Coordinates of C-alpha atoms in Angstrom, one line a residue:
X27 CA -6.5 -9.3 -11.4
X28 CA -8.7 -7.1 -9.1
X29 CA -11.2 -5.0 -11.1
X30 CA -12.5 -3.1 -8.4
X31 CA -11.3 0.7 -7.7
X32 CA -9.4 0.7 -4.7
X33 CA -10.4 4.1 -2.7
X34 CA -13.8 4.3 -1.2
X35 CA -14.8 7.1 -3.4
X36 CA -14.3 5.2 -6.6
X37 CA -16.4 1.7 -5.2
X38 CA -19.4 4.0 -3.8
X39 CA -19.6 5.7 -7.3
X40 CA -19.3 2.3 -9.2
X41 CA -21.7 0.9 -7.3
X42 CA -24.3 3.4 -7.9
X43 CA -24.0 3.5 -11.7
X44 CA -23.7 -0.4 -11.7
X45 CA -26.7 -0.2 -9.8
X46 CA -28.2 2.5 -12.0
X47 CA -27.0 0.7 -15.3
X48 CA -29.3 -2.2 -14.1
X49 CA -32.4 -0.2 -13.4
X50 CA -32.0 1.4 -17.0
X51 CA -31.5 -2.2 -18.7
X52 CA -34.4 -3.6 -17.1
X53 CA -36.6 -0.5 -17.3
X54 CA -35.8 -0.5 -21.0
X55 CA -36.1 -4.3 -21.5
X56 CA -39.4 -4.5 -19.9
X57 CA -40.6 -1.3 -22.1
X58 CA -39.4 -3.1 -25.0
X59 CA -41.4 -6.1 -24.5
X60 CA -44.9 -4.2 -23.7
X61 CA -44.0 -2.5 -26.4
X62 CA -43.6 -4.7 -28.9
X63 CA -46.8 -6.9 -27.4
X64 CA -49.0 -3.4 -28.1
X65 CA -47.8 -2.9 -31.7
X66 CA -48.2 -7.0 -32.4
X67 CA -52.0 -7.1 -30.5
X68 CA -53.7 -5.2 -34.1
X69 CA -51.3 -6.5 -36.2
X70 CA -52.9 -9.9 -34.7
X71 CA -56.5 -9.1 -35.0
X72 CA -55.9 -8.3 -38.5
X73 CA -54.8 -11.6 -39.6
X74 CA -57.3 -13.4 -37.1
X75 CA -60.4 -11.5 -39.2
X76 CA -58.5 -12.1 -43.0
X77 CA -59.5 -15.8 -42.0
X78 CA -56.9 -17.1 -45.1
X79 CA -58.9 -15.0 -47.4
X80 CA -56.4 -13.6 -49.5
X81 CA -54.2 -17.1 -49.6
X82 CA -57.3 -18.5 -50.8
X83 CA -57.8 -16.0 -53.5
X84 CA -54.1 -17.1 -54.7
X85 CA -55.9 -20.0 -56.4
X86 CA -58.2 -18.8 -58.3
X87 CA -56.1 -15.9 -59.7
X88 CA -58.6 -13.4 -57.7
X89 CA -57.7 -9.4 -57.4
X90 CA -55.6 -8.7 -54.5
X91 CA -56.9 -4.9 -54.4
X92 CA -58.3 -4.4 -50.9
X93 CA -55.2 -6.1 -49.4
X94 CA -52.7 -4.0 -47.6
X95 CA -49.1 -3.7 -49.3
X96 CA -47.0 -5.8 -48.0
X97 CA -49.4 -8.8 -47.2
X98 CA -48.1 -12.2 -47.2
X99 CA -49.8 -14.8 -48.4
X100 CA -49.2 -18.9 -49.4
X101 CA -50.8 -22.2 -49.6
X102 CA -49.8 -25.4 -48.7
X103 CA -51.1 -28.9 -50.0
X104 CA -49.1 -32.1 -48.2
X105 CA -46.6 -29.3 -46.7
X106 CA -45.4 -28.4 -49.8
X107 CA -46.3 -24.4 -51.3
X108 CA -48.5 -24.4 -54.5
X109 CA -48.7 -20.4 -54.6
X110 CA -47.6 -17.6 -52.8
X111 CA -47.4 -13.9 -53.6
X112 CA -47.1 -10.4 -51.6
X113 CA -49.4 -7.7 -52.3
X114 CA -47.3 -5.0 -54.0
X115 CA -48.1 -2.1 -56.3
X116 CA -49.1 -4.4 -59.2
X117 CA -51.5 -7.3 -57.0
X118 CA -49.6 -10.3 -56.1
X119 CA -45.5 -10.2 -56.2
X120 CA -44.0 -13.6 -56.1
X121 CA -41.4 -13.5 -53.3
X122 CA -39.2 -16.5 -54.8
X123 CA -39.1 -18.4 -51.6
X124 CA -36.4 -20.7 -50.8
X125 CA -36.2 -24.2 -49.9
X126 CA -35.6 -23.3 -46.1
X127 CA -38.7 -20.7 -45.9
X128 CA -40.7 -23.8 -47.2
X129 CA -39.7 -25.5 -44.4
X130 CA -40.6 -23.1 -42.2
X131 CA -44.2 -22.2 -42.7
X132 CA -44.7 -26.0 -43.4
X133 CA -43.9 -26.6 -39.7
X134 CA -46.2 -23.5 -38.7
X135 CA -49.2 -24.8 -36.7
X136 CA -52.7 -24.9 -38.2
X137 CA -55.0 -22.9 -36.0
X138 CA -52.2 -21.9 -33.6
X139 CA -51.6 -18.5 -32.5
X140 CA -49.8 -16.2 -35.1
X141 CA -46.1 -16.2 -34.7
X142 CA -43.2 -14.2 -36.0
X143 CA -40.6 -16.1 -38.8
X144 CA -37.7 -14.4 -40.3
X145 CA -38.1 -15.4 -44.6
X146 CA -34.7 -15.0 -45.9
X147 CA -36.3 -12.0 -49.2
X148 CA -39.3 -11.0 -46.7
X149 CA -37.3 -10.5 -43.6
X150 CA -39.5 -10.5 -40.2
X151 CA -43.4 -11.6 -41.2
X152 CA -46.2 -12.0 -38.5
X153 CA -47.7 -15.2 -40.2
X154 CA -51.6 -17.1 -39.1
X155 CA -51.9 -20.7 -40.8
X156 CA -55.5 -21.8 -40.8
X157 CA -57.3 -24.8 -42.5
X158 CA -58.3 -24.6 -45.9
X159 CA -61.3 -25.9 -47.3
X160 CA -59.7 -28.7 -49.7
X161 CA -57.1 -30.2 -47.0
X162 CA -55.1 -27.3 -47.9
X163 CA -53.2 -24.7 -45.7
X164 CA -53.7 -21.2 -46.4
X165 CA -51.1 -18.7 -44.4
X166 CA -51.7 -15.1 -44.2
X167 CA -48.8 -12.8 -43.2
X168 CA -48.5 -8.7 -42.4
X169 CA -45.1 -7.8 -42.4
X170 CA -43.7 -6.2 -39.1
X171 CA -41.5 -3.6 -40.8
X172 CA -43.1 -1.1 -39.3
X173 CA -43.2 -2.5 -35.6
X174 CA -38.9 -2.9 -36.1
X175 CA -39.0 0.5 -37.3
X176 CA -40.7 1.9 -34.0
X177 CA -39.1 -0.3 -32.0
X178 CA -35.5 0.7 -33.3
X179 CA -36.5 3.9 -32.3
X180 CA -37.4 3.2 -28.9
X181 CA -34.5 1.4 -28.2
X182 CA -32.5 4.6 -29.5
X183 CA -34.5 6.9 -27.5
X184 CA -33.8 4.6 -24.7
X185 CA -30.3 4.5 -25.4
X186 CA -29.9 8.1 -25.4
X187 CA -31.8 8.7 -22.6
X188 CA -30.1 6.2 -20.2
X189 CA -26.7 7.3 -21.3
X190 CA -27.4 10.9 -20.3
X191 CA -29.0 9.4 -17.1
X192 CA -26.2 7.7 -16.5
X193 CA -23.4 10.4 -17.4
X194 CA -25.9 12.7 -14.7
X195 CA -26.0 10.2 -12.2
X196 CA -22.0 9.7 -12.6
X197 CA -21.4 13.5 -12.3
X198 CA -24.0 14.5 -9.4
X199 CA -23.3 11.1 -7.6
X200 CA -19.5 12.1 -7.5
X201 CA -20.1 15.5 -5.9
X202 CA -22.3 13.8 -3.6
X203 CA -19.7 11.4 -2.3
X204 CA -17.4 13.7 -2.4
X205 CA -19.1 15.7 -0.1
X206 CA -20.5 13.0 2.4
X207 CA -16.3 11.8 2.7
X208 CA -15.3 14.8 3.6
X209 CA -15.3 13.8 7.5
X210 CA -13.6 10.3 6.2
X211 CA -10.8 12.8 4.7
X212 CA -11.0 15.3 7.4
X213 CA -10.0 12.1 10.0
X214 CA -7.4 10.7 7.7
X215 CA -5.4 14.3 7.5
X216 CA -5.3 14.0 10.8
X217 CA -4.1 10.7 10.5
X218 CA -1.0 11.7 8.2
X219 CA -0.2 14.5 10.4
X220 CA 0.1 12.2 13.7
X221 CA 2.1 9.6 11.4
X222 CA 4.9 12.5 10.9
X223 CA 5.3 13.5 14.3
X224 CA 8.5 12.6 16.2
X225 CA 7.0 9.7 18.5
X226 CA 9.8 7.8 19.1
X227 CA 11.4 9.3 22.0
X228 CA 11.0 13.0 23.9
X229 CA 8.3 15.1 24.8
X230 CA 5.8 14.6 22.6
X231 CA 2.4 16.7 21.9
X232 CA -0.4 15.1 20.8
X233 CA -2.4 18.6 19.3
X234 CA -4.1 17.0 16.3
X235 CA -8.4 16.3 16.8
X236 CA -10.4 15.3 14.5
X237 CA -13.1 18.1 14.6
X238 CA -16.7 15.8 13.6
X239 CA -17.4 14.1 16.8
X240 CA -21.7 13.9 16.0
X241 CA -22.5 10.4 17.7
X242 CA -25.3 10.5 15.3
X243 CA -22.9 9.6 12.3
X244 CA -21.1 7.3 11.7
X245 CA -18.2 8.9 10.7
X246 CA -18.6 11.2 13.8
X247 CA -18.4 8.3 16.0
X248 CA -14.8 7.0 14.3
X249 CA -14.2 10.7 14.8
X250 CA -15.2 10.7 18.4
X251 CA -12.6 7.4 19.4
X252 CA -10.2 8.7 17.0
X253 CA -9.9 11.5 19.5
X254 CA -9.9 9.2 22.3
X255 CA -7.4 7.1 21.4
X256 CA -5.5 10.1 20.2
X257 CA -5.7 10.9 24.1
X258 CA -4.8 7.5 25.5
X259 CA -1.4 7.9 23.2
X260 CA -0.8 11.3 24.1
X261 CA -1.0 10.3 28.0
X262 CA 1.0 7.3 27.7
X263 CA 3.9 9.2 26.0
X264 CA 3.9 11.8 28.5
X265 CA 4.3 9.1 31.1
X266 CA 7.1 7.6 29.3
X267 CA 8.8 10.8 29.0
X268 CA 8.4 11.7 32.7
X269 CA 9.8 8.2 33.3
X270 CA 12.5 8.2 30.7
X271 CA 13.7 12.1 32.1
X272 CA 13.7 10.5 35.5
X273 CA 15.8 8.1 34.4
X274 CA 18.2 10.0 33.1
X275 CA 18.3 12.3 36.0
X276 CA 19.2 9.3 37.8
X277 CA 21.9 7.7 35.9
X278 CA 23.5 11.1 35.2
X279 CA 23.2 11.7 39.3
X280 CA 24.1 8.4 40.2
X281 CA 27.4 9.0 37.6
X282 CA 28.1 11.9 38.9
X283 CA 28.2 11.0 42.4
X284 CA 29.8 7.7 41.7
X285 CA 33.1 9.4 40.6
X286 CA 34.3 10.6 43.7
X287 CA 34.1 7.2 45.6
X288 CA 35.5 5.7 42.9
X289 CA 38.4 7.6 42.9
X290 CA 39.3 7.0 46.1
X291 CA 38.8 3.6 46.1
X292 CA 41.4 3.6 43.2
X293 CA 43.7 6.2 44.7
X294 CA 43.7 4.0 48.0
X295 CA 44.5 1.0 46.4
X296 CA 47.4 2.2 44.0
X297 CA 48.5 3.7 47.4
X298 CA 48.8 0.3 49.1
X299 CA 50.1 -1.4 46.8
X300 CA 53.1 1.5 46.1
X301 CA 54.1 1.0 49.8
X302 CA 56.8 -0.4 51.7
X303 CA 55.5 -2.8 53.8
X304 CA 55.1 -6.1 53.5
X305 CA 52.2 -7.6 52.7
X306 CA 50.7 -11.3 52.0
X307 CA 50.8 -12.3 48.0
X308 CA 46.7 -12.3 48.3
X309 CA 46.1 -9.3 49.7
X310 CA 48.3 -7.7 47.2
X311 CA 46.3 -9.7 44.4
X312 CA 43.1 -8.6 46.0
X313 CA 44.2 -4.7 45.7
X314 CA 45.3 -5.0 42.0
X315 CA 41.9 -6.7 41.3
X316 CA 40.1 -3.4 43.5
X317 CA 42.2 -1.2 41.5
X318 CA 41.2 -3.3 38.1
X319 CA 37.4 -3.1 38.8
X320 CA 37.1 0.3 40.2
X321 CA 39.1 1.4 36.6
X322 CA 36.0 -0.6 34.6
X323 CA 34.2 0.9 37.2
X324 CA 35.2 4.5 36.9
X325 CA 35.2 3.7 32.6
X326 CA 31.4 2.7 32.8
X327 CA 30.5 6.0 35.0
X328 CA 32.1 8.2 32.2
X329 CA 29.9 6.2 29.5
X330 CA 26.6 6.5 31.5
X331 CA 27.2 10.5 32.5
X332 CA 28.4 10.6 28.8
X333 CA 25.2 8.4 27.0
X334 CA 22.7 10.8 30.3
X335 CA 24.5 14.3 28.6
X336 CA 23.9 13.0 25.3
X337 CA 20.1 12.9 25.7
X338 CA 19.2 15.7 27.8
X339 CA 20.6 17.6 24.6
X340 CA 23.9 19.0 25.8
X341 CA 25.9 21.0 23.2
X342 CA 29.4 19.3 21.7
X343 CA 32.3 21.2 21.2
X344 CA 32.0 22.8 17.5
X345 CA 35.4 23.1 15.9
X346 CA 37.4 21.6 12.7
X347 CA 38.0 18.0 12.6
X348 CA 40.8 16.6 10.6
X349 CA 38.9 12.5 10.2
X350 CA 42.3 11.6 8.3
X351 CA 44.5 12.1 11.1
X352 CA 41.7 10.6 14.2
X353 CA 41.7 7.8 11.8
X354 CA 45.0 7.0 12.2
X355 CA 45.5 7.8 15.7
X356 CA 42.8 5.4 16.5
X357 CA 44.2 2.7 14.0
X358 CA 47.3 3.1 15.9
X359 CA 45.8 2.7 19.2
X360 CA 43.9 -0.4 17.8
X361 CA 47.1 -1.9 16.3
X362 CA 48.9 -1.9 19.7
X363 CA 46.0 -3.6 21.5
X364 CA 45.6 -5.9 18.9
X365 CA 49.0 -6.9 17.5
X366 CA 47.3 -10.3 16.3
X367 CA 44.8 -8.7 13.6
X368 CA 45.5 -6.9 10.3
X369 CA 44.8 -3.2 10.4
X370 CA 44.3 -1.4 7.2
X371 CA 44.0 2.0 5.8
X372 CA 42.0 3.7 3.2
X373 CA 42.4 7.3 3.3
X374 CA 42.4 10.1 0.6
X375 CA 45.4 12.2 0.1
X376 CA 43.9 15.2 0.7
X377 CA 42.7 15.8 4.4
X378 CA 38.9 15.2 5.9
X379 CA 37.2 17.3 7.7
X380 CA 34.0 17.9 9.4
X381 CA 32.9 20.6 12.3
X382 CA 32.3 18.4 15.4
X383 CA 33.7 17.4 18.6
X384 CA 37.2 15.8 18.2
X385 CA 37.8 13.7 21.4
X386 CA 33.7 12.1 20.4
X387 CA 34.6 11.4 17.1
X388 CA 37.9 10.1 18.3
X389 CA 36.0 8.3 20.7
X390 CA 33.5 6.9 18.0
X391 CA 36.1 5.3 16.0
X392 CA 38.2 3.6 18.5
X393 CA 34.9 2.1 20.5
X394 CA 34.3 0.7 16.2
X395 CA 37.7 -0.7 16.6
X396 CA 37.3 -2.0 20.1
X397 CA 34.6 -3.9 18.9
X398 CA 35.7 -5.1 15.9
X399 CA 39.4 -6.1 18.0
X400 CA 37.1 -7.6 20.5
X401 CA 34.3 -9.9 18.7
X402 CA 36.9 -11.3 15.7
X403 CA 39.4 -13.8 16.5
X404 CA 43.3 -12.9 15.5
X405 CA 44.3 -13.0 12.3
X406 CA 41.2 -10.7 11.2
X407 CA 41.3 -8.0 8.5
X408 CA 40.2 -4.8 9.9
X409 CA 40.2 -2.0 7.1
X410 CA 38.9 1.4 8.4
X411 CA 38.4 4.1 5.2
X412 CA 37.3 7.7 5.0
X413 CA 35.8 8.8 2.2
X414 CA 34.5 12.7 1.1
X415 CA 31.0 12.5 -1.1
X416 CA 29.1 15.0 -2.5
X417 CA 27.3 16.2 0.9
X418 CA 28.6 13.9 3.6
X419 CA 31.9 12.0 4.7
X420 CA 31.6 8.4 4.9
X421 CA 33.5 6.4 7.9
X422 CA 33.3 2.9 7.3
X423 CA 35.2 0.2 9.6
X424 CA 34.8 -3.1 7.9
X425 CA 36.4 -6.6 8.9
X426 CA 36.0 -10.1 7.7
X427 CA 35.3 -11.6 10.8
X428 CA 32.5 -14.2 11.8
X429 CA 29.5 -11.6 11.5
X430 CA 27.3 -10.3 13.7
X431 CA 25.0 -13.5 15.6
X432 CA 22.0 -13.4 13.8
X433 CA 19.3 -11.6 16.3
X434 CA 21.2 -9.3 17.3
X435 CA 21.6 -7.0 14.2
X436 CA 18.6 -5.0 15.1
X437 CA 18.7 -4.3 18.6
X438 CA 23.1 -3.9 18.2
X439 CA 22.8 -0.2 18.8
X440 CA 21.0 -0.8 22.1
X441 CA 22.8 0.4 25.0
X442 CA 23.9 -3.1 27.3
X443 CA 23.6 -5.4 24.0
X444 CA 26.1 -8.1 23.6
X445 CA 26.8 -10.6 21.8
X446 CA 27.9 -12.4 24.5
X447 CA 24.4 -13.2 26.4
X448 CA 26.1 -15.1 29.4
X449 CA 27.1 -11.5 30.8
X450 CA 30.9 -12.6 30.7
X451 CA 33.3 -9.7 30.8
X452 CA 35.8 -11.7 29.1
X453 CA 34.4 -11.3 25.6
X454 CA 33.7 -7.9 25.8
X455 CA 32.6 -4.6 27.9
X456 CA 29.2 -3.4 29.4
X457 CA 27.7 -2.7 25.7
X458 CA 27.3 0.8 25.8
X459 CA 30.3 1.5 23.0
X460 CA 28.1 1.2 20.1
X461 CA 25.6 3.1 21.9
X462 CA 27.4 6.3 22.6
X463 CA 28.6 5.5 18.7
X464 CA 25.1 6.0 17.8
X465 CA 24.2 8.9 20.3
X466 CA 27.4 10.9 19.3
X467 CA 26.9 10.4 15.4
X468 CA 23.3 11.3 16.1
X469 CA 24.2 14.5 17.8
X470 CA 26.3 15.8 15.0
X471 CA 23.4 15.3 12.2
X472 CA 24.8 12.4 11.3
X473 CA 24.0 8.7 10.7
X474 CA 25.2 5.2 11.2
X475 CA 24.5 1.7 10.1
X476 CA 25.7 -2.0 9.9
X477 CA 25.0 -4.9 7.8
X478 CA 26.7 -8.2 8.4
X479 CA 27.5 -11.7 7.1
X480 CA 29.2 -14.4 7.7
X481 CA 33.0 -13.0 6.5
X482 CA 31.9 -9.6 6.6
X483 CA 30.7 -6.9 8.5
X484 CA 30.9 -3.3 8.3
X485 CA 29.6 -0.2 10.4
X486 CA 29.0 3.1 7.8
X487 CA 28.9 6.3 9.5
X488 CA 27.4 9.2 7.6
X489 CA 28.8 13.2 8.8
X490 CA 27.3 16.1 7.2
X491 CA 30.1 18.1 6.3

């Protein structure tokens, strides 16, 4: 699991309490220490100049006035504790020690430096052992309950004053990042608004600059090739445009002017062959094949001039469309050129109907049938259903054919796909039926789709109603 904030904002102001956290805990840990070293230097000096006195004196029974309260005192013969007392109100207390506190200031060091033991009924004593005079050990303690009492409060203090340090820090550090993004934000705004323009085809218009260009910043420098590159995109779709509106020009000019010669070719050849005279059996076969072609021919020209009208934006007809009754019309026509599939009907009883273009929408669902007639072998299931929803009409043309070859699925809307790479004409036309299926759909507001599988396929127009 990642613990670290994901935006920018969030890492930048982590970072600087983290840091900040740091600087407190070590500020406050070496305070501490020189602390507690300054409180434990007199405490020291006081047991080095008692010089076991006041164990000693627990021997004889001597007064232990003169002593300050809380004083420790014991001695030791053969690491074992003969007497040992505290100087309370009333002289010399005996703490009771236990069997583990003997222990301990038994393994304290004669002579050594004083050093700080924790008696289970003393708590935390500052203890000196020093030889005694008969092979004994005579240990003089001051208790540090006044040190833990200072330092406790140090550490409080600390405490409080880090936390509102930090809390500051947190609060004025947030602002400050906040403000030193701002160009970061300004430059992904701009971003966002790019990412919801229309790029995929037409003129397109690039208007969007970031507006911090300082080289002096870093953020003004992304700023500055943001902008740049913003300009190398905005020249490179105008170019396509241009070339794409040229294009078009040409193909619906070329269309257009291909007509006419086409339909003399055709209306020469159908002349030929209705005459009287004789005539060898090729050259009569050569005529019907010039007649055949320049049909395709003249069929292809219509789809290009249509697919060139299409995209420069010209308006359909806008009239009521029964979808019930083109449905069956087109089955009909499907059925007849395909006697050897199954053609099936799903339609409500009440009629469909959108505003749109009848002979396009006509047009859309026979070049569905086509296609499914054309790519499924006989025998095939074609079922075409209309279907009224809430806000749409839904047109699906489903069969349970092979499927779609897998590749192709994506780019199937493409005008000259097929699924037939080997450019034959046998399996199917030039591939621009599913292309005007998509261009007309898309020029009445509507939508359409595929998904395929071995055993099924099925193409799902969507028409606003």
């Amino acid at each position: 699991m990642n613990l670290l904030p994901r935006t920018l904002r969030a890492r930048l102001i982590a970072g600087l309490l983290v840091l900040l956290a740091l600087s407190c805990a070590a500020v406050g840990v070496a305070t501490s220490v020189a602390m507690e070293r300054f409180l434990l230097g007199p405490i020291d000096q006081q047991l080095a100049a008692d010089h076991g006195r006041f164990a000693a004196s627990l021997e004889h029974g001597e007064d232990t006035r003169g002593q300050a309260r809380g004083t420790f005192g014991a001695r030791l013969v053969d690491g074992r504790v003969t007497h040992a007392a505290v100087v309370s109100e009333r002289n010399g207390a005996q703490p009771g020690l236990s069997p583990d506190d003997e222990k301990t200031l038994a393994a304290l060091p004669v002579g050594g430096p004083p050093r700080t033991v924790d008696l289970s009924v003393l708590d935390d004593y500052r203890l000196l052992a020093t030889a005694g005079r008969d092979n004994d050990v005579m240990i003089t303690g001051l208790s540090l309950h006044g040190v833990e009492e200072t330092m406790n409060r140090l550490q409080l203090f600390e405490l409080v004053m880090f936390a509102g340090a930090l809390a500051a820090a947190g609060v004025a550090g947030a602002l400050w990042v906040r403000l030193a993004l701002r160009p970061l934000q300004r430059i992904a705004a701009t971003a966002r608004k790019v990412t919801e323009l229309p790029l995929a085809s037409g003129e397109v218009t690039l208007a969007e600059r970031v507006p911090d260009t300082d080289p002096r910043t870093e953020t003004g420098q992304v700023g500055a090739a943001f902008n740049r590159m913003l300009g190398h995109v905005e020249s490179a779709l105008g170019r396509r445009h241009a070339v794409e509106q040229r294009l078009r020009a040409f193909a619906a000019d070329a269309s257009h002017e291909l007509r006419t010669p086409l339909a003399a070719i055709r209306g020469h050849a159908e002349l030929a062959l209705r005459g009287d005279e004789p005539m060898a059996d090729g050259v009569r076969h050569a005529l019907g094949r010039i007649d055949a072609e320049s049909e395709r021919m003249s069929e292809l020209v219509d789809e290009l001039l249509l697919l060139a009208r299409l995209d420069a934006g010209r308006p359909l007809a806008r009239e009521e469309v029964d979808l019930s009754r083109l449905a069956i019309e087109a089955t009909g026509d499907a059925r007849a050129a395909g006697p050897g599939h199954r053609w099936q009907l799903e339609l409500p009883e009440e009629p469909v109907t959108v505003t749109g273009d009848p002979l396009r929408l006509h047009q859309v669902i026979a070049n569905l049938l086509s296609n499914a007639r054309i790519h499924t072998p006989d025998g095939t299931t074609v079922v075409v259903a209309v279907r009224r929803l809430p806000d749409a009409v839904e047109i699906t043309v489903q069969d349970d054919g092979p499927g779609i070859p897998p590749g192709l699925e994506e780019g199937i809307f493409e005008r000259f796909s097929r699924a037939d790479q080997g450019r034959s004409r046998a399996t199917g036309g030039a591939g621009l039926g599913l292309a005007i299926v998509q261009a007309v759909v898309a020029a009445h507001d509507g939508s359409v789709d595929v998904r395929s599988g071995p055993g099924r396929t099925e193409f799902r127009l969507l028409l606003p109603v």
